[in-house]
PDB file of C-alpha atoms in Angstrom:
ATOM      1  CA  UNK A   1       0.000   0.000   0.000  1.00 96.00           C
ATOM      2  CA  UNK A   2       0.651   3.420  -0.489  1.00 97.00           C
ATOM      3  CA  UNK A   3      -0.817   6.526   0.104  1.00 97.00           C
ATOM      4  CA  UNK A   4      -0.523   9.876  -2.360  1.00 97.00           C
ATOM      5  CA  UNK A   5      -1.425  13.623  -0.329  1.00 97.00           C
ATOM      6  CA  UNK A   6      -2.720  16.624  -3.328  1.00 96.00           C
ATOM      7  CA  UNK A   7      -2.821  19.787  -1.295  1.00 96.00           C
ATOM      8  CA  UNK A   8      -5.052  23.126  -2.118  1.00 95.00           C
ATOM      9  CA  UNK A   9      -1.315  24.208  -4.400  1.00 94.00           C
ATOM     10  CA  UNK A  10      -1.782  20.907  -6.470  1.00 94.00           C
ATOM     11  CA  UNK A  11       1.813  19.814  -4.709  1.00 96.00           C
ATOM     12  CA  UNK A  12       1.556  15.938  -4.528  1.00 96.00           C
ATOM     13  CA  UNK A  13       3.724  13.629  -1.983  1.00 96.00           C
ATOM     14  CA  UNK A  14       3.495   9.740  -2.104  1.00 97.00           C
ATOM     15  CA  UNK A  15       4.530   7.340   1.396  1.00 97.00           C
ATOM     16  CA  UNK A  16       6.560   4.843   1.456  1.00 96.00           C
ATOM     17  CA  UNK A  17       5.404   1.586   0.376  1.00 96.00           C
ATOM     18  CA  UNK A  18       3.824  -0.993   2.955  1.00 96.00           C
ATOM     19  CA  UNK A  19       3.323  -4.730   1.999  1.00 92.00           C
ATOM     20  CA  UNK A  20       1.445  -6.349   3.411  1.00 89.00           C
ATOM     21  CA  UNK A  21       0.476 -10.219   3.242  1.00 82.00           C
ATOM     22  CA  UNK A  22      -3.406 -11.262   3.566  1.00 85.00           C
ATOM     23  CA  UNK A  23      -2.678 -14.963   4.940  1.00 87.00           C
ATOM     24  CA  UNK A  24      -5.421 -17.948   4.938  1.00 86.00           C
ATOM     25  CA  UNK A  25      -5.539 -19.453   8.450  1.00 92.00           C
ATOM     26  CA  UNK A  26      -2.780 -22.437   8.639  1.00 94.00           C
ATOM     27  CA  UNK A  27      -0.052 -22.046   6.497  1.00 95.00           C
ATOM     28  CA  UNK A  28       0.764 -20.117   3.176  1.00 95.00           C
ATOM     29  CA  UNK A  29       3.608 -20.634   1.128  1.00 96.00           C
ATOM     30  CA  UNK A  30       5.410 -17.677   0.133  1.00 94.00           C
ATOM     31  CA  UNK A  31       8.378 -18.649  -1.834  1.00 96.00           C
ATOM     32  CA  UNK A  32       8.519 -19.430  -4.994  1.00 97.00           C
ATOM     33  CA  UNK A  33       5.410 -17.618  -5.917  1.00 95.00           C
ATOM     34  CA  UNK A  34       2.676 -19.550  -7.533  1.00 95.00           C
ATOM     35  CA  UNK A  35       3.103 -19.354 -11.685  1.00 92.00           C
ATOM     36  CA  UNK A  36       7.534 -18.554 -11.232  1.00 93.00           C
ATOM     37  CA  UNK A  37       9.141 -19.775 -14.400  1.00 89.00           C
ATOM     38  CA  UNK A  38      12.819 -21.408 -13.711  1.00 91.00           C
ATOM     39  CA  UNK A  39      15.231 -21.125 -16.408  1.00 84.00           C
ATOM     40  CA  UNK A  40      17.226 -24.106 -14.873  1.00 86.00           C
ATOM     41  CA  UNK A  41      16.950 -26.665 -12.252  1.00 90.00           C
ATOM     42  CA  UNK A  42      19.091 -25.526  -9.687  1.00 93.00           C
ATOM     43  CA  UNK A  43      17.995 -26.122  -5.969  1.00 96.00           C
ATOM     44  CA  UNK A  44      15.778 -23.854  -4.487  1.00 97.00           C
ATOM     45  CA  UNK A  45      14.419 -22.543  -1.144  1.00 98.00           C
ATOM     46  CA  UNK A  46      10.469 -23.456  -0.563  1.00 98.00           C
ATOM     47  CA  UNK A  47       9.745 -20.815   2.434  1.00 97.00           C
ATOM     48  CA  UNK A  48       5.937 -20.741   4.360  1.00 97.00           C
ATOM     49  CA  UNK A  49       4.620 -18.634   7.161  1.00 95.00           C
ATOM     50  CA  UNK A  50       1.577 -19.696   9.587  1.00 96.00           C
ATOM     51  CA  UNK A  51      -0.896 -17.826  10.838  1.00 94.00           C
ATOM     52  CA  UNK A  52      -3.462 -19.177  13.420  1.00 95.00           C
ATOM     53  CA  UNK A  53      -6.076 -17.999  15.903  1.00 91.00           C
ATOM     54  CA  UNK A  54      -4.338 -19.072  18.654  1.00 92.00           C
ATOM     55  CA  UNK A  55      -1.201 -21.597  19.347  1.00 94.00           C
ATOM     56  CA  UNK A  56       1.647 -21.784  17.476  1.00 95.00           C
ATOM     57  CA  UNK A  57       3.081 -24.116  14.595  1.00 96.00           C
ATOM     58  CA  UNK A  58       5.440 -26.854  15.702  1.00 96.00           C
ATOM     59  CA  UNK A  59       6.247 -28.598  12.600  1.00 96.00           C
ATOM     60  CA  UNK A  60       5.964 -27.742   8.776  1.00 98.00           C
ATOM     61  CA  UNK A  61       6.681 -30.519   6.471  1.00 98.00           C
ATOM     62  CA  UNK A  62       7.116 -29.468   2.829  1.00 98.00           C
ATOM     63  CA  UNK A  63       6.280 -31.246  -0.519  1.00 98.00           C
ATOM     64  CA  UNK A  64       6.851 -31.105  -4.062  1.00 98.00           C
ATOM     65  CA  UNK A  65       4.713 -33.182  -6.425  1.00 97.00           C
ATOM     66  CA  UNK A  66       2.897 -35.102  -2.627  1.00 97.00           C
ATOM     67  CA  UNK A  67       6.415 -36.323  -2.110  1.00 97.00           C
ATOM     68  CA  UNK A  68       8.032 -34.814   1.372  1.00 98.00           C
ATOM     69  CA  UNK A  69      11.704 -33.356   0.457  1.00 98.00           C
ATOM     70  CA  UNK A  70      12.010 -31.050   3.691  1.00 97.00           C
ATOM     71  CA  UNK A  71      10.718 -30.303   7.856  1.00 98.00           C
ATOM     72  CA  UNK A  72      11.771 -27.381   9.818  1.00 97.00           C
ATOM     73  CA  UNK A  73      10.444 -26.849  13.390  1.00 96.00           C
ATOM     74  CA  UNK A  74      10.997 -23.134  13.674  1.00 94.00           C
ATOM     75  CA  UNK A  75       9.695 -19.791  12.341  1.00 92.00           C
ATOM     76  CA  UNK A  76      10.027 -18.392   9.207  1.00 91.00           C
ATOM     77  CA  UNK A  77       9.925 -22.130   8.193  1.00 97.00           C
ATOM     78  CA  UNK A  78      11.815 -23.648   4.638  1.00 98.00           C
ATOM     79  CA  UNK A  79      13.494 -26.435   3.205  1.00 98.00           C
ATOM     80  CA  UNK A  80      15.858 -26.851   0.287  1.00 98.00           C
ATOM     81  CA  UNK A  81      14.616 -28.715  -2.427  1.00 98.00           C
ATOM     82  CA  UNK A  82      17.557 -30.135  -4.049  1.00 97.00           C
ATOM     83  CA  UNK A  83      15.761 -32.979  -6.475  1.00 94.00           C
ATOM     84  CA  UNK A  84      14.852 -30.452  -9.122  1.00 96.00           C
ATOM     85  CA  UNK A  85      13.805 -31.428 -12.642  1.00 93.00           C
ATOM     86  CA  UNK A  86      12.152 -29.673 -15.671  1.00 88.00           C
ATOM     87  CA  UNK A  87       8.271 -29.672 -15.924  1.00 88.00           C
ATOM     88  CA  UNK A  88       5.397 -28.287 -13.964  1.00 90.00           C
ATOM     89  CA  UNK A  89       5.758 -28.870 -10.297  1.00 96.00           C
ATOM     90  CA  UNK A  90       3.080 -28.639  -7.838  1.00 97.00           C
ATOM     91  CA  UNK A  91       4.519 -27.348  -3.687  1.00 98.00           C
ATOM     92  CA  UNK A  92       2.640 -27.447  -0.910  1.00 98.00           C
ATOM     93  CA  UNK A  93       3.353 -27.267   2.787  1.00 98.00           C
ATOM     94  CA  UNK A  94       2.124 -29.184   5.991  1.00 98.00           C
ATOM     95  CA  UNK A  95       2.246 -28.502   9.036  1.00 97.00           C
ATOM     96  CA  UNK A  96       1.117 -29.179  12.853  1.00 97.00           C
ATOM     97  CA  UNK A  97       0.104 -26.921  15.696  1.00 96.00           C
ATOM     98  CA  UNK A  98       1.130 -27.280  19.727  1.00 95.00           C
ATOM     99  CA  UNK A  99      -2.647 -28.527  19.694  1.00 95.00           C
ATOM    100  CA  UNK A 100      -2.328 -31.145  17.125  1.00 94.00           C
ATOM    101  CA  UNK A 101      -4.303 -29.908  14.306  1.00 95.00           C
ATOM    102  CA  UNK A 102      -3.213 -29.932  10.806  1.00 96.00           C
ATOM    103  CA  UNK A 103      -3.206 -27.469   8.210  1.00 96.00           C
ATOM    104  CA  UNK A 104      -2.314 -27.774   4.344  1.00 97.00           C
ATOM    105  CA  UNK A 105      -1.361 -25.095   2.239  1.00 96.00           C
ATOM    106  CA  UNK A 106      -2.976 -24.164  -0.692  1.00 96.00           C
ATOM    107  CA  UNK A 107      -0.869 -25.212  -3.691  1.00 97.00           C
ATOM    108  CA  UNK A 108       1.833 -22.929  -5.659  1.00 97.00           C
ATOM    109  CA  UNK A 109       2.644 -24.253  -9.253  1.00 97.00           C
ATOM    110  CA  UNK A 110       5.801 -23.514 -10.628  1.00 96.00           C
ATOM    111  CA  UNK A 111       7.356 -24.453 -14.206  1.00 92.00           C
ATOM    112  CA  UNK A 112      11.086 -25.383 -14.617  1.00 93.00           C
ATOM    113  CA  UNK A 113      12.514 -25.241 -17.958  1.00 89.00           C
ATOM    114  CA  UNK A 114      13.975 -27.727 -20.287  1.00 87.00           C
ATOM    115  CA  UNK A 115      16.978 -26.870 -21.864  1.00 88.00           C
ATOM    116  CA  UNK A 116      16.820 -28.203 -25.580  1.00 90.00           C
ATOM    117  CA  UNK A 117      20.798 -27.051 -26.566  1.00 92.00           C
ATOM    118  CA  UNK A 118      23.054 -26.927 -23.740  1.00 88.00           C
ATOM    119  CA  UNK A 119      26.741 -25.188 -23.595  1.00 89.00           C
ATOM    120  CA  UNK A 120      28.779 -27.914 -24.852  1.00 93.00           C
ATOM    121  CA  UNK A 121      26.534 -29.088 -27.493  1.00 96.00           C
ATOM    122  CA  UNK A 122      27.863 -30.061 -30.819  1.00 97.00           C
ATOM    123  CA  UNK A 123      27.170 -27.601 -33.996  1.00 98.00           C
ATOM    124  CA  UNK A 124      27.683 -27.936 -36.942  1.00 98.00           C
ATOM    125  CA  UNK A 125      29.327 -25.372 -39.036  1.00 98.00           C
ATOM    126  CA  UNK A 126      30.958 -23.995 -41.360  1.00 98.00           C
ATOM    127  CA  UNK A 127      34.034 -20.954 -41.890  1.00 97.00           C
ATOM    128  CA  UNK A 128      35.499 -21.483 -45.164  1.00 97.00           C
ATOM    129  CA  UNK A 129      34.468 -17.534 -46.327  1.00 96.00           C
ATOM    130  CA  UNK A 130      32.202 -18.855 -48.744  1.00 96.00           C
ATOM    131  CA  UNK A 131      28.481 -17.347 -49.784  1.00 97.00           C
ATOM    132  CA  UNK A 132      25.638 -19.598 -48.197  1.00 96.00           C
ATOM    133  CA  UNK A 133      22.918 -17.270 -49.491  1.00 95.00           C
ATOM    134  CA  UNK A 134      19.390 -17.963 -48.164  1.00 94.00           C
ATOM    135  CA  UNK A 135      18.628 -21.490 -47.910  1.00 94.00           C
ATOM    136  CA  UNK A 136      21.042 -22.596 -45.326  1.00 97.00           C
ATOM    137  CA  UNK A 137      18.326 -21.330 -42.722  1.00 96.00           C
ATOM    138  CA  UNK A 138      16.172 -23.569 -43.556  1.00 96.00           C
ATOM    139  CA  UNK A 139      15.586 -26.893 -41.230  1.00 92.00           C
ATOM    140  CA  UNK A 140      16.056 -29.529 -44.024  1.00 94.00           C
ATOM    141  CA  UNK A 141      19.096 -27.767 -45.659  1.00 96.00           C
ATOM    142  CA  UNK A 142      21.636 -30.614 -46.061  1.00 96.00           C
ATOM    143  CA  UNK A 143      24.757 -29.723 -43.672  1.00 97.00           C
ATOM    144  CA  UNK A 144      25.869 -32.995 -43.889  1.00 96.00           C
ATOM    145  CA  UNK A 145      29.413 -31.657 -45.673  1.00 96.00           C
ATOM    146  CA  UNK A 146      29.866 -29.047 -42.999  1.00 98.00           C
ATOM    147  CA  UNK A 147      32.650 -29.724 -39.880  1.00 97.00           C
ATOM    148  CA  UNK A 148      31.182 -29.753 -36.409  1.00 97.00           C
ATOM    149  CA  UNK A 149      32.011 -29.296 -32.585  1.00 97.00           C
ATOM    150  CA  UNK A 150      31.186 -28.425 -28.884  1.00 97.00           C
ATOM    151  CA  UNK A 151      30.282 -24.943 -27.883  1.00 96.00           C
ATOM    152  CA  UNK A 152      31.690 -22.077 -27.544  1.00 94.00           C
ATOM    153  CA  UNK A 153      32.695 -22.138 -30.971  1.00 96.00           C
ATOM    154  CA  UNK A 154      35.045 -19.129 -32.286  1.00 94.00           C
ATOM    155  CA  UNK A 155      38.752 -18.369 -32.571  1.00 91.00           C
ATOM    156  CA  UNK A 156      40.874 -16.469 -30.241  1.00 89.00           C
ATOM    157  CA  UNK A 157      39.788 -15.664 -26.800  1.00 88.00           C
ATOM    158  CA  UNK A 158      37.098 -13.344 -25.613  1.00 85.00           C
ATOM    159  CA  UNK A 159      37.973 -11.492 -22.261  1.00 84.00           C
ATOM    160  CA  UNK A 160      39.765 -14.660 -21.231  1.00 87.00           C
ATOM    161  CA  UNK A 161      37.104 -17.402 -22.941  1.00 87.00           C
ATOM    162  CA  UNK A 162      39.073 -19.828 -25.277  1.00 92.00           C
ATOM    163  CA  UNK A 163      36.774 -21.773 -27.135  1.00 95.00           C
ATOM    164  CA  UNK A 164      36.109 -25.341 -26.899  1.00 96.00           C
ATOM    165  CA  UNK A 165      35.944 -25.089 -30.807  1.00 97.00           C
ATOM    166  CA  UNK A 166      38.402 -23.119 -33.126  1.00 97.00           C
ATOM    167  CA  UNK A 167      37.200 -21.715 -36.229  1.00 97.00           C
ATOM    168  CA  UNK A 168      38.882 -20.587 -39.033  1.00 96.00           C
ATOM    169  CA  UNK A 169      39.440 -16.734 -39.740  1.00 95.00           C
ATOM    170  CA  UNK A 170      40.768 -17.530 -43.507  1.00 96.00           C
ATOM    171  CA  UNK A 171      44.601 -17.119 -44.477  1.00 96.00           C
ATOM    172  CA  UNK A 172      44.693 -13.319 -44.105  1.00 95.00           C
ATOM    173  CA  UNK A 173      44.770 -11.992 -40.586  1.00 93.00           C
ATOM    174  CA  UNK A 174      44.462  -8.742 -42.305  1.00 94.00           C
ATOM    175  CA  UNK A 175      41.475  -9.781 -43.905  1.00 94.00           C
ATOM    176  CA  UNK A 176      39.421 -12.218 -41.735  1.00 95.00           C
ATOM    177  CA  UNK A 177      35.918 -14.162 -43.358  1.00 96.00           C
ATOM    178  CA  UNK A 178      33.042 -11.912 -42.113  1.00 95.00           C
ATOM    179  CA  UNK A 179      30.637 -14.437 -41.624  1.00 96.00           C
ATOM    180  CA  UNK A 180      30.924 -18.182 -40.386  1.00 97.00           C
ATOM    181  CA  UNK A 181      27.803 -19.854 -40.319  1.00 98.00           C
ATOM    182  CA  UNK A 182      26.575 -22.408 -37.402  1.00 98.00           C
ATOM    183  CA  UNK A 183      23.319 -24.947 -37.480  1.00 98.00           C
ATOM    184  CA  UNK A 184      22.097 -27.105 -34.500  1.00 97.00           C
ATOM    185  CA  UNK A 185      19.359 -29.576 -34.947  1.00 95.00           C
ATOM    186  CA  UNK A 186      16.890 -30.401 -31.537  1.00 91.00           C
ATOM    187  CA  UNK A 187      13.933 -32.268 -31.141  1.00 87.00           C
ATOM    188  CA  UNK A 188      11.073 -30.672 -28.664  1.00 83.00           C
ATOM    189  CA  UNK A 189       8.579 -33.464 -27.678  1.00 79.00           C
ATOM    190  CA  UNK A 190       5.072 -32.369 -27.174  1.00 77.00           C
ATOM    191  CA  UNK A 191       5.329 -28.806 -28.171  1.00 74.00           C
ATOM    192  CA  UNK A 192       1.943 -28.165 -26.621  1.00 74.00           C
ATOM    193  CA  UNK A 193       3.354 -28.201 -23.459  1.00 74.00           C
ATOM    194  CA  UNK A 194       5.470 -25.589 -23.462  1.00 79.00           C
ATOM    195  CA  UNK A 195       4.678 -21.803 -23.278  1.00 77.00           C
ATOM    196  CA  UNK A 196       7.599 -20.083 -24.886  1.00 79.00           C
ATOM    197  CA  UNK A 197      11.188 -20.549 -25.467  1.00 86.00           C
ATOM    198  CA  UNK A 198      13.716 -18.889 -23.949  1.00 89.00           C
ATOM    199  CA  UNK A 199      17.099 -17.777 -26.096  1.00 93.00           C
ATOM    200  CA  UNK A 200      20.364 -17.170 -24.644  1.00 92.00           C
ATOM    201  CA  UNK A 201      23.700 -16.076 -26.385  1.00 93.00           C
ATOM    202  CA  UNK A 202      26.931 -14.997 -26.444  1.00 92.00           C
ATOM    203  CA  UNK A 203      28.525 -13.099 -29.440  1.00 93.00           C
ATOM    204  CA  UNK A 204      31.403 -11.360 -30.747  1.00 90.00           C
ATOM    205  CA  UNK A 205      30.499  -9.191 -32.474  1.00 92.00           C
ATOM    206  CA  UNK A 206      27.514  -9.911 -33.897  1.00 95.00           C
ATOM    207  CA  UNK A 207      24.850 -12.370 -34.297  1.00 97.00           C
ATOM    208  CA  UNK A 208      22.028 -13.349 -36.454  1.00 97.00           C
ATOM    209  CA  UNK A 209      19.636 -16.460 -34.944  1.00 97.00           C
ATOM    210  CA  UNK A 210      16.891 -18.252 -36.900  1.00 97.00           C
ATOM    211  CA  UNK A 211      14.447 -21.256 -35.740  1.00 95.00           C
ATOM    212  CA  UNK A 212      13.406 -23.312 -38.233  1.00 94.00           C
ATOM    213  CA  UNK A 213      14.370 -20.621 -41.090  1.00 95.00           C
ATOM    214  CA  UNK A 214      12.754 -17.734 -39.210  1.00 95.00           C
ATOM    215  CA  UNK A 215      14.488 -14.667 -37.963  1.00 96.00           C
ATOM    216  CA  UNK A 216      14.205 -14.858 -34.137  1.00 96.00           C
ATOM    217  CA  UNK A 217      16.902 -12.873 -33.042  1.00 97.00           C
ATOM    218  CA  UNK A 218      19.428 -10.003 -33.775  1.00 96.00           C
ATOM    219  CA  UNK A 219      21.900  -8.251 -31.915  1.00 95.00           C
ATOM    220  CA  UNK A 220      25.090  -5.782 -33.205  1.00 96.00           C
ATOM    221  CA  UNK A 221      24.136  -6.384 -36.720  1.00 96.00           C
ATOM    222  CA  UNK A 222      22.982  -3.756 -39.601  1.00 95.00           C
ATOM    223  CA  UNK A 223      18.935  -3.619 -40.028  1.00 95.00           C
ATOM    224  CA  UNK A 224      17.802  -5.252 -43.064  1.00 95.00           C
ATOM    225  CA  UNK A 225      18.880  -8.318 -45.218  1.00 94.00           C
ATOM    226  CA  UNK A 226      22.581  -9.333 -44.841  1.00 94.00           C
ATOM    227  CA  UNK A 227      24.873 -11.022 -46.459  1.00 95.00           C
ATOM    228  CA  UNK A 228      28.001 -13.229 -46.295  1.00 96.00           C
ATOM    229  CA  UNK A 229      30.015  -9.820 -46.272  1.00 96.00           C
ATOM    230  CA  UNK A 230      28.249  -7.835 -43.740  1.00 95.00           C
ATOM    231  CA  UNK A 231      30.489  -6.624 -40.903  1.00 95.00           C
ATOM    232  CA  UNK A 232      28.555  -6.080 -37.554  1.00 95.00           C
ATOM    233  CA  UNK A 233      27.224  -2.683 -36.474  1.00 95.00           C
ATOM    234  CA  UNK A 234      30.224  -2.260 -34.214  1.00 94.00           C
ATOM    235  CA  UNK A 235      33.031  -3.848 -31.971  1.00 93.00           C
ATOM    236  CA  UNK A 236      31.736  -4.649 -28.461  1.00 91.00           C
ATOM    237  CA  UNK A 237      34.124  -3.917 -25.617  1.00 89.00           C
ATOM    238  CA  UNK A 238      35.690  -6.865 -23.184  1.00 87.00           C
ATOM    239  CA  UNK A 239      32.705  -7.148 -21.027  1.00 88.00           C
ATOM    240  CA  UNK A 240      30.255  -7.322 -23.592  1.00 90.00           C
ATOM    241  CA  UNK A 241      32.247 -10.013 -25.498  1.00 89.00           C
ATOM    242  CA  UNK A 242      31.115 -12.536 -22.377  1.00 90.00           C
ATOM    243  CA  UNK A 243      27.999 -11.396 -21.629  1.00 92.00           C
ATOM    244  CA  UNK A 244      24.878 -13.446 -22.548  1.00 92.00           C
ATOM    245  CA  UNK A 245      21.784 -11.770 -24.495  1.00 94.00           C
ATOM    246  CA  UNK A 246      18.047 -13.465 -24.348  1.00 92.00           C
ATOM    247  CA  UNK A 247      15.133 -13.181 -25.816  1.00 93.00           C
ATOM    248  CA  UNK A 248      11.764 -15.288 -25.797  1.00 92.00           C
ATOM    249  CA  UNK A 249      11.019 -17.762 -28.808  1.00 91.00           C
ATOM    250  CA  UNK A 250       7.337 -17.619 -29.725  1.00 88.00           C
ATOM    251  CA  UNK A 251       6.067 -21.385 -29.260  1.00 84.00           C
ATOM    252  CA  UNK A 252       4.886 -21.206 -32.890  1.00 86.00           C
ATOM    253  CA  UNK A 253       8.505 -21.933 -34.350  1.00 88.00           C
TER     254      UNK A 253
END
């Protein structure tokens, strides 16, 4: 809540912010909040609060799916839960009072992602300077005569990042190949399920992504069609050679 004071000059003030939390009678769980989206599967921290009439809460069991993965016996209560996988996961806490009734949280659904091309995956691709025109975008272009390797792919380092893959600048340091070109195939199972994808990269110094031979994704690079000898819009700086850009995939592609 906050509050917002007009006087008779039409001079306006706003308070400080109060939050406050409107609690169901038992126990609520507060972290994650119901609908969070994970990007990964790392552990995380399920936290709940009680509030009853009278008493106090002795014991809060926590579960993810109906399967128990954590107790605490103290206020703020939490658990770790450390058996994290992708998919749609239902939490709930449990917990008794220093009367011996039971209370139940209403449920918070969360979604963990699945990651479709990992860091390390193998690419295919290809950096002999030569024009690829249009149709290499496309998902049944034949690659089948390009080289491949795990990711990062690039040559020389970038702010200290080798990469697990060397390309090929050409045989003119004076006068490197623009444009090396990269394809990675994936399969995503039940595509109804999902609600989005999520797109992360590093570049340097620019980057052009497509999905399935759409345009999903551009970052340093001129507006408009490109071609094999396009140059990026710039050259980023040390920190910006590391640094990873995302954007969301429409589920369409």
């Amino acid at each position: 809540f906050s509050a917002v004071a007009t006087d008779a000059a039409s001079q306006s003030a706003t308070s400080a912010v109060v939050n406050v939390a409107v609690l169901a009678v038992g126990l609520t769980v507060t972290a994650p909040t119901d609908g969070a989206t994970y990007l990964n599967a790392n552990p995380m921290t399920v936290s709940a609060v009680a509030a009853l009439p009278s008493g106090s809460m002795t014991n809060v069991q926590f579960l993810a799916n109906g399967v128990p993965f954590g107790t605490d016996s103290s206020s703020p209560f939490s658990a770790a839960w450390s058996a994290v996988i992708s998919g749609v996961h239902r939490l709930t806490a449990m917990g008794l009072d220093d009367a011996g009734n039971s209370y139940t949280s209403a449920p918070v659904m969360i979604a963990v992602a699945r990651t479709l091309v990992a860091t390390g995956s193998v690419w295919k691709y290809l950096d002999n300077g030569s024009d690829q025109g249009a149709a290499w975008v496309a998902a049944d272009f034949d690659d089948s005569g390009w080289t491949n390797g795990p990711s990062p792919l690039g040559y020389g380092d970038a702010n200290g990042l080798w990469p697990a893959t060397t390309n090929s600048f050409g045989p003119n340091t004076a006068s490197k190949y623009p444009t090396t070109y990269y394809r990675q195939a994936f399969s995503a199972t039940n595509a109804v399920a999902y609600t989005n994808g999520v797109l992360r990269v590093q570049r340097d110094d620019g980057v052009i992504v497509y999905l399935n031979g759409t345009e999903v994704y551009r970052q340093n690079m001129p507006a408009g069609p490109v071609t094999y000898t396009n140059f990026s819009a710039g050259v980023v700086g040390t920190t910006d050679e590391v640094a990873w850009y995302s954007t969301n995939v429409a589920r369409s592609l």
